[in-house]
Amino acid sequence: MIAISRVFAVVLSLWLVTSTVRAQEFPEITPDTPVDTATLHTWLLSLDPHLIAWAADFARRRHDAQIVSEIPPVLEQWSLPVLVDSYQESSSHRRVVLALLDTLIQENATVPLNVIESVSRQFPAQALILIKRLPAGSTRPTLMTWTFGTDDQIAGRQARAAAMLLSEAPDPEFVARVVRRAEQDLTVELVSTAGMGFGSGGISVGCGDGGGMPPEPRWPAVFVYRLREADAPRASANELAVAQVGSHSITTERRDVNEPTGECSSDLPDATFRHELMAYWLGVSPADMKWQPAESHTIVWTTQAAYESELGTVTEQQRIKMLDSFERLHERDLLEPLPEPRVMVRVDCRIDPCPLQQTQ
């Protein structure tokens, strides 16, 4: 398999270099070009990116089950790491993979897990759509890898969507890895007068524009899928649900690859997302949890001893709240053993000069 992949990579490399010259050998193809399954089969197994994309396009529009069934091994070859690394900026290479993935998605095809894994790094939205179609038991190791990576941080929309999918039937190992890294950020503001203090901020929402790829002649319509994270699903005919926990959802929208896109998505800190998962497992709203991922408390300075006593009391109260949630998960046979609650304290001294510095 390795030898075949290397041969394929070398041949494809040569093909991409000479594609402009060789493309002139083929007649112009349009959506109305007469084709049959045999023709599409020949195109799909060629090394011409335009012909492969057209084969995928016709297979989707004609609902050609035979050609659709032949796409996964072709997709796997075009998704080899050496090719992705070398040609990730190649519009021809990217368009081919996008066309193949779109046909598999739109034709509701079942794709082998190893093929899905081969495209997951560069095309996470499509990989998530496809992996949902496989039996949950077979996908769990892959979803665990997508969720936690190498450091147990749940970072990025692919990681969060994978965690949401795992949350539909959570097991103790998954729950333990989520809870062990759960933490509360406790901000203590030290002031000199009662009544001073600060307000809490909300979750930030980021919006941005994504540029499409420049139009190119001789290509069929090619579609891209982008993940969107929000506190509520957005109604759109082109939008597919990927995962949802409570009111928090991750969806993906299908758009023409040449079309610029604008998107808004919530920017949840990792600690907040873990908190949402735990609330979901306990069957409560995140707002109704006894502990919150971020809390603030104001201490009026009188003496060092009084400050240390109040700080200790507040911190312990937060630990007890977190431990209560852990115990409730334990009662549901979802968590064993109970981890130590993590309360991260940050002191914001608003007194000048700060008495804490004077007592050190």
Tab-separated table of C-alpha atoms in Angstrom:
chain	number	residue	atom	x	y	z
A	1	MET	CA	0.000	0.000	0.000
A	2	ILE	CA	2.860	2.379	0.819
A	3	ALA	CA	4.575	1.622	-2.487
A	4	ILE	CA	1.339	2.175	-4.403
A	5	SER	CA	0.728	5.450	-2.571
A	6	ARG	CA	4.218	6.675	-3.399
A	7	VAL	CA	3.782	5.791	-7.043
A	8	PHE	CA	0.463	7.580	-7.045
A	9	ALA	CA	2.054	10.635	-5.437
A	10	VAL	CA	4.837	10.768	-8.017
A	11	VAL	CA	2.450	10.322	-10.920
A	12	LEU	CA	0.085	12.953	-9.559
A	13	SER	CA	2.958	15.357	-9.002
A	14	LEU	CA	3.965	15.031	-12.638
A	15	TRP	CA	0.341	15.363	-13.683
A	16	LEU	CA	-0.209	18.591	-11.782
A	17	VAL	CA	2.877	20.094	-13.398
A	18	THR	CA	1.701	19.250	-16.922
A	19	SER	CA	-2.063	19.551	-16.444
A	20	THR	CA	-2.323	22.831	-18.342
A	21	VAL	CA	-0.806	21.291	-21.472
A	22	ARG	CA	-2.686	18.003	-21.301
A	23	ALA	CA	-6.022	19.661	-20.511
A	24	GLN	CA	-6.102	20.900	-24.093
A	25	GLU	CA	-6.425	17.272	-25.265
A	26	PHE	CA	-9.914	16.974	-23.760
A	27	PRO	CA	-13.025	18.523	-25.277
A	28	GLU	CA	-14.895	21.105	-23.258
A	29	ILE	CA	-17.289	19.572	-20.769
A	30	THR	CA	-20.499	21.258	-19.640
A	31	PRO	CA	-23.331	20.112	-17.357
A	32	ASP	CA	-25.234	19.135	-20.526
A	33	THR	CA	-22.511	16.905	-21.962
A	34	PRO	CA	-23.942	13.417	-22.707
A	35	VAL	CA	-22.297	10.867	-20.413
A	36	ASP	CA	-22.857	7.319	-19.239
A	37	THR	CA	-21.555	5.299	-16.308
A	38	ALA	CA	-18.698	3.865	-18.334
A	39	THR	CA	-17.509	7.348	-19.286
A	40	LEU	CA	-17.715	8.570	-15.712
A	41	HIS	CA	-15.789	5.501	-14.563
A	42	THR	CA	-12.981	6.345	-17.004
A	43	TRP	CA	-12.923	9.971	-15.900
A	44	LEU	CA	-12.915	9.065	-12.210
A	45	LEU	CA	-9.916	6.773	-12.561
A	46	SER	CA	-7.970	9.222	-14.704
A	47	LEU	CA	-5.419	11.512	-13.130
A	48	ASP	CA	-6.900	14.626	-14.652
A	49	PRO	CA	-8.340	16.803	-11.849
A	50	HIS	CA	-10.942	18.356	-14.142
A	51	LEU	CA	-12.246	14.985	-15.324
A	52	ILE	CA	-12.407	13.615	-11.784
A	53	ALA	CA	-14.336	16.672	-10.606
A	54	TRP	CA	-16.732	16.350	-13.536
A	55	ALA	CA	-17.192	12.645	-12.807
A	56	ALA	CA	-18.162	13.513	-9.226
A	57	ASP	CA	-20.479	16.282	-10.436
A	58	PHE	CA	-22.318	14.047	-12.918
A	59	ALA	CA	-22.517	11.197	-10.377
A	60	ARG	CA	-24.213	13.569	-7.924
A	61	ARG	CA	-26.660	15.046	-10.420
A	62	ARG	CA	-27.426	11.690	-12.072
A	63	HIS	CA	-27.532	9.827	-8.740
A	64	ASP	CA	-25.200	7.246	-10.249
A	65	ALA	CA	-24.809	4.756	-7.395
A	66	GLN	CA	-22.011	2.818	-9.080
A	67	ILE	CA	-19.781	5.859	-9.537
A	68	VAL	CA	-20.582	7.093	-6.029
A	69	SER	CA	-19.467	3.724	-4.643
A	70	GLU	CA	-16.155	4.066	-6.522
A	71	ILE	CA	-15.338	7.503	-5.088
A	72	PRO	CA	-14.017	6.606	-1.578
A	73	PRO	CA	-10.810	4.851	-2.742
A	74	VAL	CA	-10.131	7.659	-5.212
A	75	LEU	CA	-10.691	10.205	-2.457
A	76	GLU	CA	-8.302	8.363	-0.160
A	77	GLN	CA	-5.542	8.549	-2.763
A	78	TRP	CA	-6.077	12.250	-3.350
A	79	SER	CA	-5.997	12.835	0.418
A	80	LEU	CA	-2.587	11.278	1.057
A	81	PRO	CA	-0.653	13.357	3.626
A	82	VAL	CA	2.238	13.896	1.226
A	83	LEU	CA	-0.173	15.330	-1.317
A	84	VAL	CA	-2.080	17.482	1.143
A	85	ASP	CA	1.165	18.903	2.524
A	86	SER	CA	2.630	19.546	-0.928
A	87	TYR	CA	-0.462	20.776	-2.722
A	88	GLN	CA	-2.700	22.268	-0.062
A	89	GLU	CA	-2.430	25.613	-1.882
A	90	SER	CA	-3.149	24.025	-5.267
A	91	SER	CA	-6.643	25.040	-6.329
A	92	SER	CA	-6.831	22.029	-8.673
A	93	HIS	CA	-6.026	19.545	-5.929
A	94	ARG	CA	-8.366	21.177	-3.452
A	95	ARG	CA	-11.220	21.392	-5.937
A	96	VAL	CA	-10.945	17.689	-6.726
A	97	VAL	CA	-11.196	16.700	-3.050
A	98	LEU	CA	-14.069	19.129	-2.476
A	99	ALA	CA	-15.976	17.734	-5.473
A	100	LEU	CA	-15.529	14.142	-4.337
A	101	LEU	CA	-16.566	14.943	-0.769
A	102	ASP	CA	-19.618	16.904	-1.864
A	103	THR	CA	-20.925	14.033	-3.955
A	104	LEU	CA	-20.481	11.577	-1.086
A	105	ILE	CA	-22.306	13.927	1.278
A	106	GLN	CA	-25.154	14.850	-1.047
A	107	GLU	CA	-25.710	11.222	-2.100
A	108	ASN	CA	-25.822	10.125	1.552
A	109	ALA	CA	-22.979	7.667	0.984
A	110	THR	CA	-21.402	5.603	3.727
A	111	VAL	CA	-17.640	6.128	3.674
A	112	PRO	CA	-15.059	3.890	5.396
A	113	LEU	CA	-13.591	5.349	8.559
A	114	ASN	CA	-10.004	5.325	7.266
A	115	VAL	CA	-11.050	7.477	4.309
A	116	ILE	CA	-12.824	9.929	6.596
A	117	GLU	CA	-9.732	10.133	8.789
A	118	SER	CA	-7.584	10.881	5.747
A	119	VAL	CA	-9.526	14.096	5.015
A	120	SER	CA	-10.320	15.196	8.572
A	121	ARG	CA	-7.377	17.581	9.023
A	122	GLN	CA	-7.943	19.642	5.897
A	123	PHE	CA	-11.721	19.194	5.596
A	124	PRO	CA	-13.113	18.895	9.147
A	125	ALA	CA	-16.700	19.849	8.317
A	126	GLN	CA	-17.064	17.182	5.658
A	127	ALA	CA	-15.366	14.610	7.881
A	128	LEU	CA	-17.836	15.298	10.689
A	129	ILE	CA	-20.833	14.931	8.396
A	130	LEU	CA	-19.547	11.610	7.090
A	131	ILE	CA	-18.511	10.149	10.435
A	132	LYS	CA	-22.019	10.670	11.820
A	133	ARG	CA	-23.254	8.065	9.340
A	134	LEU	CA	-21.154	5.279	10.828
A	135	PRO	CA	-22.058	3.133	13.869
A	136	ALA	CA	-21.163	4.979	17.070
A	137	GLY	CA	-19.110	2.114	18.440
A	138	SER	CA	-16.732	2.132	15.490
A	139	THR	CA	-16.133	5.886	15.534
A	140	ARG	CA	-15.496	6.430	19.236
A	141	PRO	CA	-11.647	6.189	19.134
A	142	THR	CA	-11.515	8.654	16.240
A	143	LEU	CA	-13.905	11.083	17.918
A	144	MET	CA	-11.875	10.872	21.130
A	145	THR	CA	-8.743	11.804	19.184
A	146	TRP	CA	-10.504	14.704	17.468
A	147	THR	CA	-11.871	15.919	20.809
A	148	PHE	CA	-8.797	15.874	23.008
A	149	GLY	CA	-5.838	15.980	20.650
A	150	THR	CA	-2.613	15.525	22.581
A	151	ASP	CA	-3.218	17.737	25.619
A	152	ASP	CA	-6.896	17.162	26.521
A	153	GLN	CA	-7.818	20.687	25.469
A	154	ILE	CA	-11.106	20.809	23.544
A	155	ALA	CA	-9.999	23.450	21.075
A	156	GLY	CA	-11.621	24.270	17.754
A	157	ARG	CA	-14.998	23.528	16.217
A	158	GLN	CA	-14.038	20.066	15.035
A	159	ALA	CA	-13.013	19.125	18.586
A	160	ARG	CA	-16.202	20.536	20.064
A	161	ALA	CA	-18.434	18.867	17.496
A	162	ALA	CA	-16.703	15.542	18.176
A	163	ALA	CA	-17.229	16.026	21.913
A	164	MET	CA	-20.913	16.757	21.324
A	165	LEU	CA	-21.294	13.571	19.302
A	166	LEU	CA	-19.633	11.575	22.078
A	167	SER	CA	-21.925	13.247	24.617
A	168	GLU	CA	-24.977	11.607	23.075
A	169	ALA	CA	-23.909	8.365	24.797
A	170	PRO	CA	-21.122	9.353	27.212
A	171	ASP	CA	-18.991	6.716	28.870
A	172	PRO	CA	-16.992	7.128	32.106
A	173	GLU	CA	-13.622	7.436	30.352
A	174	PHE	CA	-14.838	10.302	28.172
A	175	VAL	CA	-16.578	12.039	31.070
A	176	ALA	CA	-13.490	11.683	33.280
A	177	ARG	CA	-11.240	13.301	30.659
A	178	VAL	CA	-13.646	16.218	30.354
A	179	VAL	CA	-14.105	16.695	34.092
A	180	ARG	CA	-10.432	16.335	35.052
A	181	ARG	CA	-9.663	19.506	33.108
A	182	ALA	CA	-12.775	21.370	34.257
A	183	GLU	CA	-11.945	24.511	36.158
A	184	GLN	CA	-13.393	27.697	37.498
A	185	ASP	CA	-11.751	31.061	36.995
A	186	LEU	CA	-12.324	33.048	40.185
A	187	THR	CA	-11.434	36.730	39.919
A	188	VAL	CA	-11.136	38.506	43.256
A	189	GLU	CA	-11.103	42.284	43.164
A	190	LEU	CA	-9.512	43.912	46.189
A	191	VAL	CA	-10.911	47.381	46.922
A	192	SER	CA	-10.685	49.927	49.696
A	193	THR	CA	-14.352	50.944	49.851
A	194	ALA	CA	-17.540	48.923	49.856
A	195	GLY	CA	-19.627	49.397	46.730
A	196	MET	CA	-16.688	49.327	44.357
A	197	GLY	CA	-16.398	46.374	41.992
A	198	PHE	CA	-16.803	45.252	38.443
A	199	GLY	CA	-19.402	43.774	36.165
A	200	SER	CA	-19.119	40.422	34.457
A	201	GLY	CA	-18.618	40.056	30.739
A	202	GLY	CA	-20.377	37.721	28.380
A	203	ILE	CA	-19.287	35.309	25.756
A	204	SER	CA	-17.810	37.119	22.791
A	205	VAL	CA	-19.226	36.626	19.338
A	206	GLY	CA	-16.896	36.923	16.396
A	207	CYS	CA	-17.920	37.684	12.834
A	208	GLY	CA	-15.760	37.607	9.777
A	209	ASP	CA	-15.668	37.235	6.038
A	210	GLY	CA	-14.175	34.202	4.376
A	211	GLY	CA	-12.868	34.707	0.865
A	212	GLY	CA	-13.900	32.257	-1.805
A	213	MET	CA	-11.602	30.739	-4.401
A	214	PRO	CA	-11.254	32.640	-7.676
A	215	PRO	CA	-13.437	31.286	-10.500
A	216	GLU	CA	-11.668	28.976	-12.929
A	217	PRO	CA	-12.876	27.874	-16.367
A	218	ARG	CA	-13.502	24.237	-17.298
A	219	TRP	CA	-14.564	23.232	-13.765
A	220	PRO	CA	-17.996	22.074	-12.625
A	221	ALA	CA	-19.672	23.719	-9.651
A	222	VAL	CA	-17.655	22.826	-6.554
A	223	PHE	CA	-18.919	23.280	-3.009
A	224	VAL	CA	-17.238	23.922	0.327
A	225	TYR	CA	-18.557	23.245	3.842
A	226	ARG	CA	-17.689	25.491	6.800
A	227	LEU	CA	-18.416	24.810	10.449
A	228	ARG	CA	-20.413	27.377	12.400
A	229	GLU	CA	-20.779	27.444	16.183
A	230	ALA	CA	-23.611	29.324	17.834
A	231	ASP	CA	-26.033	29.347	20.730
A	232	ALA	CA	-28.942	28.436	18.455
A	233	PRO	CA	-29.278	26.796	15.033
A	234	ARG	CA	-29.693	29.095	12.055
A	235	ALA	CA	-32.478	28.316	9.607
A	236	SER	CA	-31.011	27.783	6.153
A	237	ALA	CA	-31.801	25.383	3.339
A	238	ASN	CA	-28.079	24.835	2.791
A	239	GLU	CA	-27.232	24.246	6.444
A	240	LEU	CA	-26.743	20.815	7.961
A	241	ALA	CA	-26.821	20.032	11.683
A	242	VAL	CA	-23.569	18.492	12.876
A	243	ALA	CA	-23.979	18.352	16.653
A	244	GLN	CA	-25.919	19.980	19.465
A	245	VAL	CA	-25.682	20.036	23.252
A	246	GLY	CA	-28.465	21.924	24.953
A	247	SER	CA	-28.930	25.172	23.045
A	248	HIS	CA	-25.367	25.164	21.741
A	249	SER	CA	-25.011	23.902	18.202
A	250	ILE	CA	-22.448	23.335	15.507
A	251	THR	CA	-23.714	23.352	11.960
A	252	THR	CA	-22.168	23.463	8.517
A	253	GLU	CA	-23.333	25.374	5.476
A	254	ARG	CA	-22.760	24.304	1.870
A	255	ARG	CA	-21.641	27.084	-0.423
A	256	ASP	CA	-20.103	27.418	-3.845
A	257	VAL	CA	-16.329	27.429	-3.471
A	258	ASN	CA	-16.134	30.678	-5.474
A	259	GLU	CA	-18.553	32.484	-3.158
A	260	PRO	CA	-17.154	34.641	-0.339
A	261	THR	CA	-18.780	33.844	2.973
A	262	GLY	CA	-19.517	35.838	6.078
A	263	GLU	CA	-20.079	34.043	9.355
A	264	CYS	CA	-20.660	34.681	13.030
A	265	SER	CA	-19.915	32.201	15.758
A	266	SER	CA	-19.698	32.217	19.514
A	267	ASP	CA	-16.239	32.077	21.014
A	268	LEU	CA	-16.543	29.760	24.011
A	269	PRO	CA	-13.512	29.269	26.264
A	270	ASP	CA	-12.586	25.638	26.826
A	271	ALA	CA	-13.683	25.829	30.473
A	272	THR	CA	-17.100	27.143	29.458
A	273	PHE	CA	-17.597	24.381	26.922
A	274	ARG	CA	-16.720	21.697	29.491
A	275	HIS	CA	-19.215	23.295	31.854
A	276	GLU	CA	-21.905	23.048	29.139
A	277	LEU	CA	-21.180	19.350	28.626
A	278	MET	CA	-21.469	18.634	32.337
A	279	ALA	CA	-24.756	20.529	32.561
A	280	TYR	CA	-26.070	18.516	29.611
A	281	TRP	CA	-25.161	15.217	31.289
A	282	LEU	CA	-26.921	16.356	34.464
A	283	GLY	CA	-30.006	17.435	32.538
A	284	VAL	CA	-29.926	21.077	33.628
A	285	SER	CA	-29.309	24.415	31.982
A	286	PRO	CA	-25.718	25.698	32.307
A	287	ALA	CA	-27.136	28.796	34.025
A	288	ASP	CA	-28.730	26.593	36.698
A	289	MET	CA	-25.502	24.836	37.667
A	290	LYS	CA	-24.383	25.618	41.212
A	291	TRP	CA	-20.950	26.586	39.941
A	292	GLN	CA	-20.086	28.645	36.904
A	293	PRO	CA	-16.862	28.534	34.874
A	294	ALA	CA	-16.149	32.177	35.677
A	295	GLU	CA	-17.014	33.932	38.947
A	296	SER	CA	-16.056	37.246	40.500
A	297	HIS	CA	-15.955	38.397	44.105
A	298	THR	CA	-15.095	41.707	45.712
A	299	ILE	CA	-13.162	41.920	49.003
A	300	VAL	CA	-12.956	45.163	50.941
A	301	TRP	CA	-9.509	45.463	52.493
A	302	THR	CA	-9.303	45.848	56.259
A	303	THR	CA	-6.448	43.665	57.435
A	304	GLN	CA	-4.237	40.945	55.979
A	305	ALA	CA	-5.810	38.327	58.238
A	306	ALA	CA	-9.358	39.335	57.256
A	307	TYR	CA	-8.411	39.267	53.567
A	308	GLU	CA	-6.879	35.793	53.766
A	309	SER	CA	-9.850	34.461	55.718
A	310	GLU	CA	-12.422	35.781	53.246
A	311	LEU	CA	-10.387	34.616	50.257
A	312	GLY	CA	-10.118	31.134	51.729
A	313	THR	CA	-13.841	31.019	52.455
A	314	VAL	CA	-14.824	32.123	48.938
A	315	THR	CA	-12.444	29.672	47.292
A	316	GLU	CA	-13.691	26.784	49.412
A	317	GLN	CA	-17.314	27.657	48.612
A	318	GLN	CA	-16.561	27.401	44.907
A	319	ARG	CA	-14.758	24.080	45.384
A	320	ILE	CA	-17.782	22.672	47.209
A	321	LYS	CA	-20.080	23.760	44.365
A	322	MET	CA	-17.884	22.043	41.794
A	323	LEU	CA	-17.615	18.910	43.912
A	324	ASP	CA	-21.397	18.730	44.130
A	325	SER	CA	-21.585	18.449	40.335
A	326	PHE	CA	-18.880	15.781	40.323
A	327	GLU	CA	-20.797	13.769	42.921
A	328	ARG	CA	-24.001	13.975	40.889
A	329	LEU	CA	-22.175	12.622	37.852
A	330	HIS	CA	-20.813	9.855	40.056
A	331	GLU	CA	-24.335	8.975	41.190
A	332	ARG	CA	-25.245	8.488	37.516
A	333	ASP	CA	-22.315	6.090	37.057
A	334	LEU	CA	-20.604	8.557	34.756
A	335	LEU	CA	-17.604	9.529	36.853
A	336	GLU	CA	-15.153	7.461	38.859
A	337	PRO	CA	-13.072	8.446	40.769
A	338	LEU	CA	-13.968	11.991	41.795
A	339	PRO	CA	-11.303	14.493	40.667
A	340	GLU	CA	-10.113	17.391	42.776
A	341	PRO	CA	-11.990	20.615	41.917
A	342	ARG	CA	-9.787	23.189	40.185
A	343	VAL	CA	-10.414	26.809	41.198
A	344	MET	CA	-8.005	29.218	39.530
A	345	VAL	CA	-7.804	32.415	41.601
A	346	ARG	CA	-6.706	35.741	40.148
A	347	VAL	CA	-6.494	38.765	42.450
A	348	ASP	CA	-7.062	42.176	40.902
A	349	CYS	CA	-5.867	44.759	43.419
A	350	ARG	CA	-7.562	48.127	42.865
A	351	ILE	CA	-5.818	49.860	45.776
A	352	ASP	CA	-2.776	52.060	45.187
A	353	PRO	CA	-0.424	51.240	46.721
A	354	CYS	CA	-1.623	47.656	46.982
A	355	PRO	CA	-1.515	46.440	50.614
A	356	LEU	CA	-0.683	42.903	49.436
A	357	GLN	CA	2.659	44.109	48.098
A	358	GLN	CA	3.397	45.871	51.375
A	359	THR	CA	2.807	42.711	53.399
A	360	GLN	CA	5.016	40.472	51.263
